[in-house]
mmCIF file of C-alpha atoms in Angstrom:
data_model
loop_
_atom_site.group_PDB
_atom_site.id
_atom_site.type_symbol
_atom_site.label_atom_id
_atom_site.label_comp_id
_atom_site.label_asym_id
_atom_site.label_seq_id
_atom_site.Cartn_x
_atom_site.Cartn_y
_atom_site.Cartn_z
ATOM 1 C CA MET A 844 -24.565 -50.882 -61.168
ATOM 2 C CA LYS A 845 -25.818 -51.992 -57.787
ATOM 3 C CA LYS A 846 -22.215 -52.790 -56.859
ATOM 4 C CA ILE A 847 -21.070 -49.314 -57.900
ATOM 5 C CA ILE A 848 -23.843 -47.672 -55.916
ATOM 6 C CA ALA A 849 -23.105 -49.891 -52.897
ATOM 7 C CA ILE A 850 -19.375 -49.135 -53.139
ATOM 8 C CA SER A 851 -20.114 -45.405 -53.536
ATOM 9 C CA ILE A 852 -22.344 -45.460 -50.470
ATOM 10 C CA LEU A 853 -19.683 -47.411 -48.550
ATOM 11 C CA VAL A 854 -16.934 -44.943 -49.584
ATOM 12 C CA ALA A 855 -19.178 -41.999 -48.674
ATOM 13 C CA ALA A 856 -19.945 -43.559 -45.286
ATOM 14 C CA ILE A 857 -16.238 -44.157 -44.588
ATOM 15 C CA ALA A 858 -15.398 -40.608 -45.678
ATOM 16 C CA SER A 859 -18.172 -39.213 -43.468
ATOM 17 C CA ALA A 860 -16.973 -41.263 -40.509
ATOM 18 C CA SER A 861 -13.426 -40.001 -41.079
ATOM 19 C CA VAL A 862 -14.584 -36.358 -41.289
ATOM 20 C CA TYR A 863 -16.774 -36.813 -38.218
ATOM 21 C CA ALA A 864 -13.855 -38.340 -36.291
ATOM 22 C CA LYS A 865 -11.639 -35.388 -37.300
ATOM 23 C CA LYS A 866 -14.363 -32.921 -36.395
ATOM 24 C CA SER A 867 -14.868 -34.559 -33.004
ATOM 25 C CA LYS A 868 -11.134 -34.484 -32.423
ATOM 26 C CA ASN A 869 -10.994 -30.825 -33.444
ATOM 27 C CA ASP A 870 -13.945 -29.984 -31.186
ATOM 28 C CA SER A 871 -12.263 -31.637 -28.184
ATOM 29 C CA GLU A 872 -8.985 -29.884 -29.018
ATOM 30 C CA TRP A 873 -10.767 -26.544 -29.208
ATOM 31 C CA GLN A 874 -12.598 -27.299 -25.993
ATOM 32 C CA GLU A 875 -9.250 -28.067 -24.306
ATOM 33 C CA ILE A 876 -7.763 -24.827 -25.672
ATOM 34 C CA GLY A 877 -10.814 -22.963 -24.375
ATOM 35 C CA GLU A 878 -10.436 -24.509 -20.918
ATOM 36 C CA GLN A 879 -6.725 -23.618 -20.826
ATOM 37 C CA GLY A 880 -7.522 -20.059 -21.921
ATOM 38 C CA LYS A 881 -10.207 -19.749 -19.262
ATOM 39 C CA LYS A 882 -7.759 -21.000 -16.613
ATOM 40 C CA ALA A 883 -5.072 -18.548 -17.800
ATOM 41 C CA LEU A 884 -7.529 -15.619 -17.679
ATOM 42 C CA THR A 885 -8.688 -16.623 -14.192
ATOM 43 C CA GLU A 886 -5.084 -16.783 -12.947
ATOM 44 C CA THR A 887 -4.271 -13.446 -14.620
ATOM 45 C CA GLY A 888 -7.327 -11.866 -13.012
ATOM 46 C CA LYS A 889 -6.292 -13.178 -9.589
ATOM 47 C CA PHE A 890 -2.759 -11.845 -10.104
ATOM 48 C CA PHE A 891 -4.031 -8.349 -10.951
ATOM 49 C CA SER A 892 -6.541 -8.450 -8.097
ATOM 50 C CA ASP A 893 -3.820 -9.378 -5.597
ATOM 51 C CA ALA A 894 -1.469 -6.752 -7.049
ATOM 52 C CA GLY A 895 -4.193 -4.111 -6.800
ATOM 53 C CA LYS A 896 -4.870 -4.983 -3.162
ATOM 54 C CA LYS A 897 -1.142 -4.773 -2.354
ATOM 55 C CA ILE A 898 -0.779 -1.400 -4.108
ATOM 56 C CA TYR A 899 -3.847 -0.061 -2.266
ATOM 57 C CA GLU A 900 -2.538 -1.380 1.048
ATOM 58 C CA GLU A 901 0.877 0.211 0.490
ATOM 59 C CA ALA A 902 -0.700 3.494 -0.565
ATOM 60 C CA THR A 903 -2.991 3.700 2.461
ATOM 61 C CA THR A 904 -0.687 2.260 5.137
ATOM 62 C CA PRO A 905 1.194 5.060 6.853
ATOM 63 C CA GLU A 906 4.972 4.783 6.839
ATOM 64 C CA CYS A 907 5.277 7.120 9.816
ATOM 65 C CA TYR A 908 5.066 4.408 12.496
ATOM 66 C CA GLY A 909 7.970 4.510 14.917
ATOM 67 C CA LYS A 910 9.982 6.935 17.009
ATOM 68 C CA TRP A 911 11.653 9.694 14.977
ATOM 69 C CA THR A 912 14.164 12.170 16.407
ATOM 70 C CA CYS A 913 15.517 15.488 15.115
ATOM 71 C CA LYS A 914 18.621 16.798 16.900
ATOM 72 C CA ASN A 915 19.769 20.392 16.529
ATOM 73 C CA GLY A 916 22.480 21.650 18.861
ATOM 74 C CA LYS A 917 21.247 21.049 22.402
ATOM 75 C CA SER A 918 17.654 20.575 21.247
ATOM 76 C CA LYS A 919 15.939 17.304 20.488
ATOM 77 C CA THR A 920 12.451 16.924 19.032
ATOM 78 C CA THR A 921 10.873 13.465 18.996
ATOM 79 C CA VAL A 922 7.770 12.418 17.097
ATOM 80 C CA GLU A 923 6.400 8.976 17.951
ATOM 81 C CA CYS A 924 3.539 7.439 15.983
ATOM 82 C CA ARG A 925 2.278 4.130 17.355
ATOM 83 C CA GLN A 926 0.279 1.551 15.449
ATOM 84 C CA ASN A 927 -2.507 1.801 18.035
ATOM 85 C CA GLY A 928 -3.207 5.354 16.799
ATOM 86 C CA SER A 929 -1.582 7.240 19.665
ATOM 87 C CA MET A 930 1.086 9.884 19.090
ATOM 88 C CA THR A 931 3.496 11.933 21.174
ATOM 89 C CA VAL A 932 5.634 14.941 20.269
ATOM 90 C CA THR A 933 8.373 15.899 22.733
ATOM 91 C CA GLN A 934 10.814 18.814 22.603
ATOM 92 C CA LYS A 935 13.786 18.985 24.978
ATOM 93 C CA THR A 936 16.177 21.927 25.191
ATOM 94 C CA ASN A 937 18.583 22.701 28.055
ATOM 95 C CA GLY A 938 16.554 20.705 30.584
ATOM 96 C CA LYS A 939 13.237 22.216 29.504
ATOM 97 C CA ASN A 940 10.640 19.817 28.162
ATOM 98 C CA ALA A 941 7.462 20.333 26.189
ATOM 99 C CA LYS A 942 5.203 17.393 25.434
ATOM 100 C CA TRP A 943 2.030 16.964 23.398
ATOM 101 C CA SER A 944 0.079 13.669 23.321
ATOM 102 C CA GLY A 945 -2.994 12.531 21.495
ATOM 103 C CA THR A 946 -4.218 10.463 18.606
ATOM 104 C CA PHE A 947 -3.472 10.568 14.930
ATOM 105 C CA THR A 948 -4.658 9.410 11.571
ATOM 106 C CA ALA A 949 -2.358 9.228 8.584
ATOM 107 C CA THR A 950 -2.205 8.730 4.873
ATOM 108 C CA SER A 951 0.914 7.919 2.923
ATOM 109 C CA HIS A 952 2.196 11.531 3.307
ATOM 110 C CA THR A 953 0.072 13.384 5.891
ATOM 111 C CA ILE A 954 -0.383 13.014 9.646
ATOM 112 C CA THR A 955 -3.370 14.624 11.365
ATOM 113 C CA PHE A 956 -2.488 14.872 15.062
ATOM 114 C CA LYS A 957 -5.363 15.587 17.491
ATOM 115 C CA ILE A 958 -3.834 16.800 20.747
ATOM 116 C CA THR A 959 -5.574 15.678 23.939
ATOM 117 C CA ASP A 960 -2.795 16.254 26.483
ATOM 118 C CA VAL A 961 -0.288 19.113 26.792
ATOM 119 C CA GLY A 962 2.571 18.818 29.263
ATOM 120 C CA GLY A 963 0.804 16.117 31.264
ATOM 121 C CA ARG A 964 -2.428 18.077 31.592
ATOM 122 C CA ALA A 965 -5.119 15.927 30.047
ATOM 123 C CA GLY A 966 -8.304 17.519 28.896
ATOM 124 C CA GLU A 967 -10.450 18.094 25.926
ATOM 125 C CA SER A 968 -8.880 18.506 22.521
ATOM 126 C CA THR A 969 -6.472 21.414 22.543
ATOM 127 C CA GLY A 970 -5.964 21.530 18.811
ATOM 128 C CA THR A 971 -5.104 19.627 15.695
ATOM 129 C CA TRP A 972 -1.748 19.718 13.930
ATOM 130 C CA ILE A 973 -1.097 18.742 10.345
ATOM 131 C CA LEU A 974 2.314 17.287 9.545
ATOM 132 C CA THR A 975 3.442 16.222 6.090
ATOM 133 C CA TYR A 976 6.176 13.651 5.735
ATOM 134 C CA ASN A 977 8.307 11.803 3.216
ATOM 135 C CA LEU A 978 10.420 8.772 3.932
ATOM 136 C CA GLN A 979 14.110 9.285 3.212
ATOM 137 C CA GLU A 980 17.208 7.070 3.051
ATOM 138 C CA GLY A 981 15.304 3.840 2.496
ATOM 139 C CA GLY A 982 13.055 4.315 5.522
ATOM 140 C CA LYS A 983 15.828 5.176 8.001
ATOM 141 C CA ALA A 984 14.882 8.848 8.039
ATOM 142 C CA ILE A 985 11.780 10.931 7.535
ATOM 143 C CA LYS A 986 11.379 14.558 6.522
ATOM 144 C CA ILE A 987 8.617 16.223 8.540
ATOM 145 C CA GLN A 988 7.166 19.623 7.789
ATOM 146 C CA SER A 989 4.484 21.423 9.805
ATOM 147 C CA ILE A 990 3.280 24.955 10.384
ATOM 148 C CA ASN A 991 1.924 23.786 13.754
ATOM 149 C CA LEU A 992 5.028 22.185 15.283
ATOM 150 C CA PRO A 993 6.784 24.908 17.334
ATOM 151 C CA ASN A 994 10.414 25.799 16.627
ATOM 152 C CA ASP A 995 12.795 24.076 19.020
ATOM 153 C CA GLY A 996 15.025 25.949 21.486
ATOM 154 C CA ASP A 997 17.896 26.096 18.993
ATOM 155 C CA GLY A 998 15.758 27.555 16.225
ATOM 156 C CA THR A 999 14.821 24.599 14.017
ATOM 157 C CA ASN A 1000 11.966 25.875 11.867
ATOM 158 C CA PHE A 1001 9.683 22.929 11.192
ATOM 159 C CA LYS A 1002 7.638 25.040 8.770
ATOM 160 C CA LEU A 1003 10.522 24.539 6.316
ATOM 161 C CA GLY A 1004 10.875 20.851 7.156
ATOM 162 C CA ALA A 1005 13.479 18.913 9.107
ATOM 163 C CA LEU A 1006 15.052 15.482 8.885
ATOM 164 C CA PHE A 1007 14.185 13.024 11.653
ATOM 165 C CA THR A 1008 15.927 9.648 12.131
ATOM 166 C CA LYS A 1009 14.938 6.442 13.914
#
């Protein structure tokens, strides 16, 4: 009887050790899975954070930078938006020139142009123009519309919008 009890205790101890070893192995496997999951979630979070920053940057960075020209007959209107925040609008028709200079702020579709110089006469702000724009032809052209921009000498009505090219 003592032998049976001793053997039973020995078998139980071996079985317990085997179960414990399996449990320890399972715990370390689960811990590894948890660590891999945590790493994957961290990388996914970074991806979405970076993507969000890029989308925000694209949405708030004006696409109007550059020198844009609209030609109509003998008239030429040029809108130049510089990255330093300065802006110039020039209209030329039959040797007559009109020029407005100032500063601007822009969103992805609107330019707010604060005029500080008209025809070379600097002074206090002489007005603010609002221009809306949409990039066309893969960024090679821009459609500008404004109730403030005067018609050119050949009758281009910018209130209806006009296509400008680089």
